Structure formats: structure tokens, C-alpha cells
XYZ file of C-alpha atoms in Angstrom:
652
model
C -84.579 -9.039 -3.576
C -80.650 -9.060 -2.639
C -79.926 -7.933 -6.015
C -82.402 -5.207 -6.185
C -80.469 -3.837 -3.283
C -77.366 -4.099 -4.947
C -78.167 -2.812 -8.077
C -79.949 0.394 -6.113
C -76.400 0.429 -3.995
C -74.576 0.881 -7.012
C -76.860 3.637 -8.219
C -76.606 5.619 -5.345
C -72.379 5.272 -5.176
C -72.991 6.588 -8.972
C -74.880 9.314 -8.217
C -72.609 9.906 -5.524
C -69.785 9.902 -7.225
C -70.925 12.340 -9.708
C -72.166 14.771 -7.110
C -68.538 15.128 -5.859
C -66.881 15.246 -9.637
C -69.032 18.240 -10.217
C -68.196 19.929 -6.871
C -64.438 19.805 -7.640
C -64.718 20.716 -10.722
C -67.290 24.483 -9.616
C -64.393 24.809 -7.285
C -61.515 24.476 -9.969
C -63.454 26.830 -11.933
C -63.815 29.397 -8.829
C -60.510 28.893 -8.551
C -59.648 30.081 -12.042
C -61.840 32.716 -12.020
C -59.943 34.094 -9.022
C -56.648 33.683 -10.453
C -57.173 35.865 -13.505
C -59.131 38.135 -11.767
C -55.939 38.685 -9.600
C -53.596 38.861 -12.813
C -55.856 41.305 -14.612
C -56.082 43.375 -10.939
C -52.567 43.305 -11.377
C -51.558 44.276 -14.794
C -54.560 46.980 -14.080
C -52.237 48.680 -11.772
C -49.515 48.502 -13.023
C -50.247 49.796 -16.584
C -50.154 53.300 -15.163
C -46.717 53.447 -15.373
C -46.117 50.963 -18.048
C -47.960 52.567 -21.410
C -46.794 49.576 -23.406
C -49.816 47.182 -21.571
C -52.018 49.108 -23.166
C -50.356 49.539 -26.838
C -51.901 47.547 -29.371
C -50.258 44.792 -31.121
C -49.563 42.524 -34.055
C -48.243 38.648 -33.262
C -48.752 35.613 -35.409
C -46.801 32.387 -34.000
C -47.183 28.764 -35.351
C -44.915 26.695 -32.731
C -42.825 28.970 -31.177
C -42.215 28.914 -27.514
C -43.312 30.207 -24.759
C -39.756 32.108 -23.943
C -39.617 33.175 -27.291
C -43.059 34.765 -27.757
C -43.246 36.374 -24.054
C -39.529 38.095 -25.756
C -41.367 39.743 -28.853
C -44.098 40.491 -27.097
C -41.816 42.655 -24.610
C -39.725 43.942 -27.195
C -42.894 44.844 -29.365
C -44.322 47.171 -26.901
C -40.864 47.890 -24.796
C -42.032 45.618 -21.591
C -40.032 44.128 -18.772
C -40.852 40.417 -19.003
C -39.350 37.454 -16.949
C -40.223 34.147 -18.254
C -39.638 30.757 -15.706
C -37.137 28.221 -17.626
C -39.449 25.823 -17.207
C -42.479 26.844 -19.099
C -41.862 24.626 -22.622
C -45.293 24.635 -24.336
C -45.391 25.939 -27.934
C -47.679 28.828 -28.888
C -50.037 28.720 -31.856
C -51.892 32.266 -31.907
C -52.688 35.025 -34.147
C -53.186 38.474 -32.461
C -54.397 41.609 -34.426
C -54.898 44.684 -32.882
C -54.822 43.558 -29.116
C -53.730 44.793 -26.389
C -50.429 43.402 -23.881
C -52.927 42.882 -21.566
C -55.462 40.847 -22.842
C -52.453 38.982 -24.830
C -50.857 37.942 -20.998
C -54.407 36.939 -19.503
C -55.196 34.765 -22.554
C -51.869 33.138 -21.918
C -52.188 32.749 -18.186
C -55.853 31.456 -18.855
C -55.142 28.965 -21.563
C -51.304 27.743 -20.081
C -52.424 27.873 -16.752
C -49.843 30.472 -15.879
C -49.783 33.110 -13.015
C -47.922 36.923 -13.311
C -46.605 38.732 -10.345
C -45.131 42.105 -10.547
C -42.307 43.610 -8.535
C -42.144 46.677 -9.762
C -42.242 47.597 -13.673
C -41.129 43.725 -13.989
C -43.488 40.931 -14.516
C -42.327 37.561 -14.042
C -44.457 34.666 -15.586
C -44.505 31.090 -14.125
C -46.461 27.815 -13.955
C -49.444 27.817 -11.416
C -48.269 25.138 -9.099
C -51.331 22.365 -8.282
C -51.860 21.413 -5.142
C -50.022 18.560 -3.866
C -52.879 15.408 -2.728
C -51.750 14.812 0.819
C -52.363 10.942 1.340
C -52.811 9.859 5.034
C -50.194 6.986 5.521
C -51.606 3.871 6.021
C -52.147 2.783 9.650
C -50.030 -0.003 11.062
C -52.225 -2.276 13.434
C -50.636 -3.801 15.850
C -50.320 -4.383 19.240
C -48.220 -5.305 22.168
C -49.279 -6.418 25.876
C -46.567 -5.583 27.834
C -47.405 -7.040 31.141
C -47.545 -10.872 29.455
C -45.155 -10.055 26.308
C -47.806 -10.865 23.678
C -47.756 -9.365 20.336
C -50.832 -8.695 18.245
C -51.510 -7.638 14.706
C -53.671 -7.210 11.675
C -51.324 -6.560 8.473
C -52.776 -6.353 4.798
C -49.688 -5.643 1.917
C -47.936 -3.700 4.935
C -44.584 -2.383 4.293
C -42.063 -5.014 6.570
C -40.047 -1.890 7.167
C -42.848 -0.017 8.723
C -44.110 -3.196 10.407
C -40.527 -3.773 12.470
C -40.387 -0.240 12.953
C -43.943 -0.218 14.702
C -43.258 -3.496 17.147
C -39.854 -2.229 18.109
C -41.426 1.022 19.054
C -44.195 -0.644 21.413
C -42.139 -3.341 22.523
C -38.662 -1.399 22.867
C -37.174 -4.624 21.605
C -34.792 -4.291 18.435
C -36.127 -6.061 14.947
C -34.127 -5.524 12.591
C -35.364 -5.706 8.482
C -32.279 -5.866 6.482
C -31.487 -3.570 2.795
C -32.688 -6.416 0.708
C -36.306 -6.939 2.512
C -36.884 -3.257 2.737
C -39.366 -3.248 -0.139
C -41.176 -6.468 1.138
C -44.846 -6.768 2.009
C -46.495 -8.770 3.818
C -49.861 -10.061 5.093
C -50.745 -11.977 8.541
C -53.187 -12.226 11.310
C -52.487 -13.320 15.210
C -55.004 -11.958 17.883
C -52.717 -12.101 20.592
C -49.312 -14.755 20.945
C -46.023 -14.665 22.524
C -43.877 -12.295 21.136
C -41.376 -14.784 19.840
C -43.663 -16.735 18.489
C -46.017 -14.116 16.486
C -42.671 -13.288 14.923
C -42.026 -16.584 13.965
C -45.294 -16.999 12.901
C -45.772 -13.703 10.632
C -42.541 -14.670 9.234
C -43.449 -18.071 8.374
C -46.664 -17.057 6.861
C -44.577 -14.667 4.051
C -41.589 -17.192 3.213
C -39.470 -15.411 5.560
C -37.090 -16.751 8.306
C -36.579 -15.161 11.692
C -33.103 -15.041 13.796
C -32.402 -14.250 16.949
C -28.826 -13.248 17.992
C -26.793 -13.801 21.063
C -27.912 -9.998 22.112
C -31.282 -10.779 21.643
C -31.991 -8.807 18.467
C -34.623 -10.310 15.944
C -33.634 -10.420 12.565
C -35.730 -11.323 9.488
C -33.956 -12.863 6.451
C -34.884 -14.442 3.040
C -34.924 -17.947 2.723
C -31.906 -18.915 0.878
C -31.956 -21.436 -2.624
C -33.437 -24.461 -1.804
C -34.178 -23.689 1.828
C -37.810 -24.301 3.077
C -39.868 -23.884 6.458
C -41.676 -26.205 8.702
C -42.916 -26.142 11.806
C -42.027 -27.949 14.384
C -43.684 -27.376 17.981
C -43.555 -23.722 18.585
C -40.675 -22.770 16.401
C -40.278 -22.398 12.753
C -37.618 -23.813 11.226
C -35.570 -23.441 7.946
C -34.056 -26.703 6.435
C -32.050 -27.751 3.039
C -34.228 -29.187 0.472
C -32.988 -32.798 -0.196
C -33.634 -33.561 -3.763
C -31.085 -36.663 -3.660
C -31.173 -38.063 0.122
C -28.610 -40.478 0.789
C -27.702 -42.910 3.810
C -24.523 -43.104 5.522
C -22.075 -46.225 5.190
C -22.986 -47.165 8.596
C -26.858 -46.380 8.873
C -25.693 -42.891 10.015
C -28.384 -39.994 9.908
C -29.827 -38.796 6.458
C -27.804 -36.496 4.291
C -28.140 -33.846 1.441
C -25.882 -33.682 -1.359
C -22.863 -35.338 0.085
C -22.219 -39.004 2.023
C -20.708 -39.439 5.150
C -19.461 -42.679 6.655
C -17.519 -43.975 9.919
C -15.455 -46.744 11.451
C -13.007 -47.352 13.990
C -9.543 -48.473 13.429
C -7.399 -51.161 15.375
C -6.748 -48.477 18.469
C -10.715 -47.858 18.612
C -10.152 -44.957 16.966
C -12.893 -43.001 15.287
C -12.565 -42.427 11.346
C -14.882 -40.070 9.045
C -15.134 -40.183 5.243
C -16.323 -37.397 3.929
C -17.538 -36.918 -0.265
C -19.693 -33.509 -0.794
C -20.459 -31.750 -3.399
C -21.009 -27.958 -2.909
C -22.399 -28.510 0.477
C -23.358 -25.794 3.170
C -20.431 -25.702 5.249
C -22.741 -25.854 8.531
C -24.632 -28.862 7.437
C -21.310 -30.671 7.112
C -20.253 -29.817 10.632
C -23.476 -31.108 11.933
C -23.681 -34.037 10.212
C -20.030 -35.287 11.028
C -20.614 -34.512 14.334
C -23.427 -36.814 14.482
C -21.682 -39.295 12.850
C -18.394 -39.243 14.734
C -20.558 -38.763 18.055
C -18.818 -35.949 19.650
C -20.303 -32.475 21.592
C -19.939 -29.566 19.946
C -21.114 -25.905 20.349
C -21.634 -23.072 17.323
C -20.703 -19.511 18.460
C -21.978 -17.984 15.310
C -23.823 -18.392 12.218
C -20.853 -20.537 9.709
C -21.403 -19.521 6.279
C -20.115 -20.832 2.748
C -20.240 -24.022 0.412
C -17.517 -26.582 0.323
C -16.603 -29.988 -2.170
C -14.291 -32.395 -0.690
C -13.670 -36.277 -0.618
C -11.823 -37.308 2.289
C -11.428 -40.822 3.755
C -10.573 -42.151 7.236
C -9.266 -39.219 9.146
C -9.958 -38.146 12.740
C -12.571 -35.522 13.356
C -9.677 -33.316 14.734
C -7.920 -33.392 11.488
C -11.725 -33.050 9.476
C -12.300 -30.124 11.277
C -8.798 -28.754 10.385
C -9.066 -28.994 6.559
C -12.629 -27.903 6.761
C -11.959 -24.619 8.295
C -8.398 -24.095 6.747
C -8.417 -20.680 4.763
C -11.442 -19.278 6.107
C -12.978 -16.872 8.828
C -13.769 -20.111 11.264
C -11.838 -21.983 13.608
C -12.633 -24.520 16.447
C -11.453 -25.098 19.938
C -11.866 -28.399 22.060
C -12.353 -27.514 25.523
C -13.510 -30.471 28.348
C -14.298 -32.847 24.961
C -16.808 -30.305 23.391
C -15.907 -28.583 20.061
C -16.388 -25.135 20.320
C -16.749 -23.626 16.209
C -17.013 -20.329 15.146
C -15.389 -16.894 13.942
C -11.788 -16.680 14.910
C -11.814 -13.096 16.254
C -14.454 -14.665 19.013
C -14.021 -14.535 22.713
C -13.364 -18.229 23.851
C -12.030 -19.316 20.068
C -8.609 -17.277 20.296
C -5.447 -19.060 21.528
C -2.435 -17.739 22.745
C 1.314 -19.294 22.469
C 4.248 -17.817 23.456
C 7.530 -18.601 20.491
C 10.673 -18.251 22.372
C 13.697 -18.094 19.664
C 16.634 -19.735 20.446
C 19.138 -19.064 17.339
C 17.244 -16.537 15.380
C 16.320 -12.673 15.796
C 12.757 -11.554 16.239
C 13.501 -9.217 13.382
C 14.268 -11.853 10.721
C 11.742 -13.805 11.790
C 9.046 -11.621 11.582
C 9.503 -10.936 7.862
C 9.520 -14.962 7.031
C 6.719 -15.593 8.178
C 4.157 -15.544 4.938
C 1.695 -12.794 4.893
C -1.518 -15.074 4.522
C -0.377 -17.011 7.696
C -0.751 -13.941 9.726
C -3.648 -12.430 8.938
C -6.666 -12.866 11.822
C -3.222 -13.825 14.321
C -1.923 -10.893 16.368
C 1.994 -11.005 16.419
C 3.653 -8.917 19.294
C 7.491 -8.832 19.734
C 9.256 -9.126 22.982
C 12.881 -7.764 22.601
C 14.144 -8.436 25.774
C 13.798 -12.128 25.455
C 13.759 -12.640 21.888
C 10.366 -14.107 22.047
C 6.743 -13.721 19.725
C 3.568 -13.477 21.597
C 0.923 -15.263 19.204
C -2.904 -14.808 19.877
C -5.548 -15.789 17.260
C -6.748 -19.072 16.231
C -5.042 -22.306 17.706
C -4.463 -24.322 13.903
C -3.324 -20.738 12.667
C -0.772 -20.306 15.775
C 0.083 -24.016 15.788
C 1.023 -23.949 11.752
C 3.207 -20.704 12.326
C 4.926 -22.198 15.279
C 6.052 -25.351 13.599
C 7.187 -23.200 10.657
C 8.916 -20.991 13.410
C 10.531 -24.203 14.741
C 11.499 -25.605 11.340
C 13.654 -22.328 10.264
C 15.070 -21.368 13.934
C 18.593 -23.322 13.384
C 21.924 -22.181 14.380
C 23.478 -19.820 11.837
C 26.957 -20.807 11.245
C 29.662 -18.532 11.792
C 32.683 -18.104 9.378
C 35.976 -16.987 10.588
C 38.232 -15.820 7.723
C 41.823 -14.935 7.670
C 43.173 -12.703 5.277
C 46.829 -13.073 4.623
C 48.471 -10.256 2.485
C 51.466 -10.118 1.695
C 52.932 -7.213 -0.103
C 56.627 -7.671 -1.880
C 58.176 -4.254 -3.248
C 61.236 -4.501 -4.950
C 63.433 -1.348 -6.656
C 66.726 0.007 -8.118
C 67.382 3.538 -9.439
C 70.794 5.235 -10.510
C 71.410 9.448 -10.777
C 74.097 10.766 -12.051
C 75.456 13.926 -13.737
C 76.750 17.697 -12.897
C 74.945 20.708 -12.295
C 75.991 24.369 -11.890
C 74.843 27.893 -11.568
C 74.131 30.960 -9.329
C 72.163 30.320 -5.821
C 72.241 32.268 -2.699
C 70.408 29.408 -1.090
C 72.794 26.339 -2.062
C 75.042 25.031 0.994
C 78.235 23.564 -0.129
C 78.696 20.076 1.764
C 76.882 16.489 0.803
C 77.531 12.885 0.837
C 80.629 11.114 -0.815
C 80.205 7.539 0.820
C 78.226 5.063 0.077
C 77.219 7.219 -3.064
C 78.330 10.926 -4.613
C 76.160 13.775 -3.801
C 78.122 17.214 -3.019
C 77.725 20.305 -3.624
C 81.284 22.649 -4.498
C 80.849 26.308 -3.283
C 82.137 29.468 -4.957
C 84.826 29.781 -2.327
C 86.267 25.790 -3.018
C 85.555 26.484 -6.545
C 87.883 29.914 -6.516
C 90.440 28.083 -4.415
C 90.516 25.203 -7.234
C 91.203 27.595 -10.023
C 94.034 29.527 -8.148
C 95.790 26.344 -7.665
C 95.412 25.981 -11.167
C 96.813 29.021 -11.816
C 99.680 29.169 -9.945
C 101.426 25.809 -11.715
C 101.007 27.066 -15.055
C 100.625 30.495 -16.730
C 96.817 29.887 -17.649
C 95.147 32.130 -15.593
C 91.016 30.805 -15.066
C 89.408 33.811 -13.362
C 87.733 33.276 -10.330
C 83.603 32.749 -9.863
C 80.749 34.840 -9.018
C 80.214 34.554 -5.087
C 76.964 32.529 -5.199
C 78.103 30.334 -7.974
C 77.724 26.367 -6.990
C 78.651 23.122 -8.721
C 76.873 19.910 -7.452
C 78.294 16.421 -8.632
C 75.952 13.503 -8.506
C 76.658 9.431 -8.643
C 74.315 7.860 -6.790
C 72.777 4.149 -6.994
C 70.035 3.133 -4.676
C 68.187 -0.301 -4.433
C 65.402 -1.921 -1.880
C 63.531 -4.946 -1.337
C 61.005 -4.450 1.206
C 58.410 -7.327 2.410
C 54.976 -6.286 4.381
C 52.950 -9.177 5.696
C 49.718 -8.642 8.017
C 46.996 -11.128 8.850
C 43.558 -9.760 9.780
C 41.020 -12.011 10.819
C 37.187 -11.219 9.970
C 34.417 -12.970 11.471
C 31.008 -12.599 9.963
C 27.281 -14.946 9.687
C 26.600 -17.198 6.938
C 25.346 -15.180 4.301
C 26.768 -12.048 5.183
C 29.598 -9.875 3.866
C 32.559 -8.848 5.330
C 34.921 -5.735 4.366
C 38.357 -4.969 4.759
C 39.977 -2.195 4.080
C 43.954 -1.336 3.937
C 45.627 1.692 2.513
C 47.453 5.063 2.965
C 46.649 8.731 2.308
C 48.848 11.719 0.457
C 48.185 14.956 0.109
C 49.183 17.436 -2.496
C 48.462 21.278 -2.534
C 46.039 23.684 -4.657
C 46.553 27.399 -4.234
C 43.569 29.750 -5.026
C 44.219 33.355 -5.723
C 41.654 35.887 -5.274
C 41.807 39.399 -6.272
C 39.442 41.841 -3.884
C 38.809 45.023 -6.012
C 39.134 48.695 -4.392
C 41.069 51.663 -4.431
C 44.339 49.112 -3.710
C 43.435 46.099 -4.731
C 44.578 43.074 -2.480
C 45.618 39.786 -3.658
C 44.578 36.915 -1.358
C 46.093 33.271 -2.158
C 44.456 30.445 -0.461
C 46.546 27.143 -0.103
C 44.360 24.119 0.343
C 45.723 20.528 0.990
C 43.255 17.399 -0.848
C 43.942 13.965 0.299
C 44.045 11.228 -2.345
C 43.587 7.766 -0.841
C 44.967 4.456 -2.650
C 43.540 1.302 -0.407
C 43.502 -2.713 -0.822
C 39.796 -3.538 -0.390
C 37.993 -6.838 -0.254
C 34.669 -7.721 0.018
C 33.782 -11.386 1.176
C 30.522 -13.317 1.543
C 30.931 -16.758 2.569
C 27.738 -19.043 2.183
C 27.982 -23.003 3.694
C 27.094 -25.622 2.459
C 25.772 -29.076 3.954
C 29.113 -30.706 3.366
C 31.045 -28.378 4.735
C 31.803 -26.645 1.764
C 32.214 -22.965 1.309
C 31.268 -20.141 -1.295
C 32.801 -17.207 -1.332
C 31.905 -14.411 -3.106
C 34.853 -12.102 -3.361
C 35.491 -8.668 -4.612
C 39.034 -7.111 -4.898
C 39.696 -3.300 -5.292
C 43.569 -2.592 -5.177
C 45.069 0.927 -5.854
C 48.486 2.099 -5.240
C 50.086 5.085 -5.906
C 53.013 5.175 -8.701
C 56.221 7.130 -8.974
C 57.111 10.407 -7.812
C 54.023 12.994 -7.913
C 54.698 16.121 -9.983
C 54.621 19.442 -7.739
C 51.503 20.548 -6.885
C 49.513 18.221 -8.832
C 47.566 15.000 -7.609
C 50.143 12.131 -7.427
C 49.682 9.023 -10.155
C 47.661 5.898 -8.981
C 46.759 2.427 -10.436
C 43.665 1.298 -9.938
C 42.778 -2.898 -10.127
C 39.528 -4.293 -9.211
C 38.007 -7.736 -9.880
C 35.362 -10.280 -8.616
C 34.976 -14.158 -8.389
C 33.343 -16.887 -6.728
C 35.009 -19.937 -5.168
C 34.131 -22.558 -3.131
C 36.457 -24.136 -0.810
C 36.412 -27.038 2.116
C 36.315 -25.930 5.705
C 40.103 -24.700 6.820
C 41.303 -24.700 3.174
C 43.642 -22.054 2.463
C 43.189 -20.034 -0.994
C 45.636 -18.238 -2.977
C 43.320 -15.264 -4.639
C 45.538 -14.197 -7.024
C 49.036 -11.896 -7.258
C 49.052 -8.504 -8.303
C 52.831 -8.091 -9.644
C 53.514 -4.375 -11.104
C 56.875 -2.958 -12.817
C 57.715 0.965 -13.361
C 60.575 2.177 -15.056
C 61.544 5.586 -15.682
C 64.505 7.390 -16.828
C 64.672 11.453 -16.875
C 67.491 13.762 -18.054
C 68.544 17.677 -18.218
C 71.807 18.873 -19.978
C 72.811 21.654 -22.268
C 72.215 21.351 -26.001
C 73.940 19.765 -28.237
C 76.693 19.012 -25.487
C 74.572 16.875 -23.586
C 74.046 14.629 -26.531
C 77.820 14.310 -27.387
C 79.549 11.032 -25.738
C 82.030 11.326 -22.852
C 81.131 15.097 -22.620
C 77.584 14.360 -21.708
C 78.403 13.521 -18.829
C 80.432 16.734 -17.795
C 77.027 18.969 -19.544
C 74.077 17.017 -18.260
C 71.966 15.165 -15.121
C 70.790 11.920 -15.545
C 68.123 9.741 -13.743
C 67.062 6.168 -14.038
C 64.693 4.014 -12.030
C 62.764 0.730 -12.252
C 60.694 -1.077 -9.464
C 58.697 -4.143 -9.129
C 55.735 -4.337 -6.803
C 53.635 -7.770 -6.452
C 50.712 -8.035 -4.110
C 49.720 -11.672 -2.873
C 46.147 -12.578 -1.301
C 45.643 -15.857 1.093
C 42.481 -16.573 2.200
C 41.200 -19.403 4.596
C 37.793 -20.155 6.309
C 36.788 -21.686 9.055
C 33.417 -22.642 9.796
C 32.435 -22.088 13.529
C 29.119 -23.536 15.160
């Protein structure tokens, strides 16, 4: 009886489907017929103004594209046809003595085309099929705000849409991460407390549920090796333990790690840990139980670690375990607080007062890796650094600063400069000429440098004529005769003792010198009806300096290494008229080492200058004896010695 009922039911369903298929086909045919009638009516109406539609044409196409076929039809009958670029079908037709209207209607029927007309332009496009709208599946979720109970009936529903519906009904935040947006879930609960219902939903679909401190529920996938178990009203995710082991003192069972503990002679608990690719959080929990300490975890601690530690304290274990990670710990009232370094309650603040160094140099010397996650502020008025961040990280930075915050030695450098100059010059000769600016007179002692005027010379010539019959005549009024016979010598010693002070490793500079000036004339002509000439005279400075650069470095045995650079320049000889004075330059660098308060002779610069100049009457100035009457000569030689003495003194 039951089988007969089933057969009749299936037969009814079959004929029911055939009926609706027939109705759908009839409707589609009616729709196509109506569309073709509308296209025919449009083309007939426009054929009055476009005679090419009623003209017969002969076209034979085999595998031509729709664009090419319609373009050929338009050219043959002088039609304006716009073809949709999306038409990509091929035409295999042969038309003879057929009007363009009938060809277009045939194409519209065979290839589901639509023809719209604007003026004389016919636009051929593909008929847009009506989209089938599928109503969204209803998410069956109920929530009673009075008793905070949740119910749902889910069958292969989207987890993202389910979480959205629950959040809308309960006004509580339920979050699905991106990697679970395509997850499908199936579950049924009539009515249960909100959090319990979500946990059972997660358990039924191999997910885990986490609740944050701000009451946000987050679905998460199980990690590799995790599985769920139900404890009371809660579903907890734990690691699968493929290799169980026990601690040495009968402690708690472990995963892929072993933990043992013992007490030293002073009664302090020491921990030994041997772990291989073990989650940090699991290691902290198990070690805390073994050490018997109280702990509180502020945030989820992620990451795995491999380590081997023997007989260390619990504090040293946490320091080594969390070093280089984003997590830290803090001990408050005997409770260990663990979590991210930036969380409130785990940050530490420290004031570091510098005793000997400046905060500018200390800031640069702290390694960049150590400063990550630590805020460092400067208090320049007190030469203090304010540190805020993880306590172990701050302790490391503070210990490092104390190691480099040492007294920097200061070195007093005494530079003794001795400049000895010795010179000798001889000037002899007779010069005569006509010059109204020459004035008679001069010196006779200690050297002869005297000029005779025309009056004295004429008086001398007249006296010679009175005593003899020889008449030598007279000279012109501006005639002069100069006699020179002068020998000079000089011996000059200049001594200077400047003192320089500098910190260890910093450079001290000393510069002593003189300046000379020479004249440069520039002539500019200003063109105009009356040309004007402007002469500009400019004095240019030339320097000759003694420059010494010293950079001392103090060693541990009171030895001082000196990096010395010396640059000595000096003027030599007499400068030519309106030209730069000649100058000599000596430069050298040296690295020497001396004991504290030792005197160093850096070196001496010795320079000898010889010059001899002369002028006279040609031929006569080269004849012995006569050359003294018909020439003027000047000869000089000088010797310059510069000595540098350096004495470093270390001052703490």
C-alpha cells in the first residue's frame, strides 16, 4: 500500500513538472513572437525614409562574423547600422533576392537579437535574458533578551551570515575572521544561554570560541594538533599529546617538552626545561605549576619555542623565554603578570640620571633593537633619560647606560712654538739721474746711504775747476747722485706657549699667522660721447699661518696617542710690485704616542733664503773696479727655524 502511494506521488510530480515546462515554453515563444513583431513594426516605419530596407540583396557568407555580415549588408543597401561589439557569433547563410528587412528579421529570430532605431540609425544588440532572482535563504535564529537565551536551526548555512543575524538580534558583537568567511555550519539548539549556545555551535562545527576582555565573541579555527573537549558547560581547545611525558618530580603531564624542578641549598626552587617546538603559552602554564607560582595572563601569547635550560630560577626562565618577543612579565604582590609589552599594568617607568656623559651621545649609542617598544624621552635640564616600556628591556638598557657612563678624561695640551730668524744683507752701488722728487740727504753712519743734489754736485765741480785748468761744467737743477754702502743683520727669536684643552677623542685646533695685502687695479672704460676711464684699486689679503690639529686618545696605562696634523706657511723674500707675496708651505701628519706629561719635539722646519740682485751700465758694470762706479748691487741671505714642542697632561 505504501509503495503504491509512492508511485502515484512520483507520477504526479513528473506530470506537474512537464506542465510547468510546457507553460514556460509557451510563454517564451509568445515573448519571442512579440519581440519580432515590435522589430518588424520599427523597420516598416523607418523604411519610408530609408528605401534601402526594401531593396533586394544577394549575400553569401560562410563563417563570417556578425560584424562583417552586417557591415556588408549596410554597404550593399546604403544603410546605417550600429553593431554591438559583444556580438561574436558566426554567420553561415546564403541570401538571394531578399529584402534587407527580412534578412534583419531572420537574424533577430535566429540569434536572439534586438534592433532599436534612432532616426535612420539601426542599433543591433543581443537580447538581455531576464535574470532569475533566487530569494536568500532564511537564517533561522531566535533570541530572548529577557533571559539572554539563544536558539537556532542551521543546515549548511554561512557562518558569516549566522554571526551577522545573531549580532543584529542580541546586540552583541560576534566576529568571524576572514579565513572563516566561507565556512558552512550545521547545528540545532532549541534554547540555551547565549555564550553556551555559541560554544556548542563552535564545538559541533570543529571551531573554537574566544571571548575578549571587551565582551567580543570571536570564532576561530582549530590550530594544527588541537582538538576540542567538553568540560561542564565549556568547550576547551587543547593540544593533542602524541608523546606524553611526566616531569622528574612527579609533576603535571607535558606535551613535547619535559619540566623538572628541585630546591637548592637555600630553599629556592630551580627549574629545568627541555622543549622542542612547544607553544610558549603551554610552556609558561606548565612551568608555573611546577614552580608553584601564581600567574595571570593578560593577553593570548602566541608562538613556539625550542629550548634547553638547566637549574635556573623562575624569573630567569621567564626572562630568557620572552626575550626578543612581543611579550613581557611583571611581578606584583607575588603574582606574575604576563602579556604584551604595551598593555597597561605591564609597563615599567625608570629615570636614568647620567653622571658623566651627555644625553646626546648616550641616545646614539643605545642599539636600535633594544629601543623597540621602549619610549625614551630626554630631560635636558637634569641630563636625564626617562624610560617607559617592558621592565626586563628597561633593566637591560639601564645596565648598558651605567657601563658606558664613565668619566671622560680631559687632556691639557701645551704647545710651545719657537721661531728663530737669522738674516744678513749687503747693499752697495752708485745711482744717478734726473728726478725732481729726490731730496738730498741720508745717513752716513752706521751705514752709507746718502743722496747728493744738483747744488752740492755743482759746488764740487766748481771747486775742482778752480784748482785746475780743467772745466767740468755744471749739472741740471734736478740731477742727483746716490751712494749706498750698507750691511744689515738680524737675529730674532719668537716664543709662544698656548695651552689647549679637549676631551678624550675630540680634536683641538691651533692657528697662528700673519696677513699681507697687495694691490690690484682694474681699469673700466665707459663708452659715451666723451669716453670716461674709471680705475678701481682693490687690496687682496694673503695669509701665512701655522696650523696644528691634535686629537688625543688616552689608553688605560696613562699613555696618550696623538693624531697630529701640521700645516706651516710663511712669506719669503720681498714681494714684487702689485703682485702676491711669495709664500712657502709645509704640511705633514703624524701619529705618536707619549706618556702623561712627557714633552715631545714634533720637529723643526728650517729654511734658508739667498738672493743677489744688481743693475748697472752695460759693459762698464762688468769691468773690475769700474763696476763699483757704474752699478748698484744688493745681496741678502736669511735662515728661519721653527720648532714645535707638545706636552699632553691627562686631567680627570
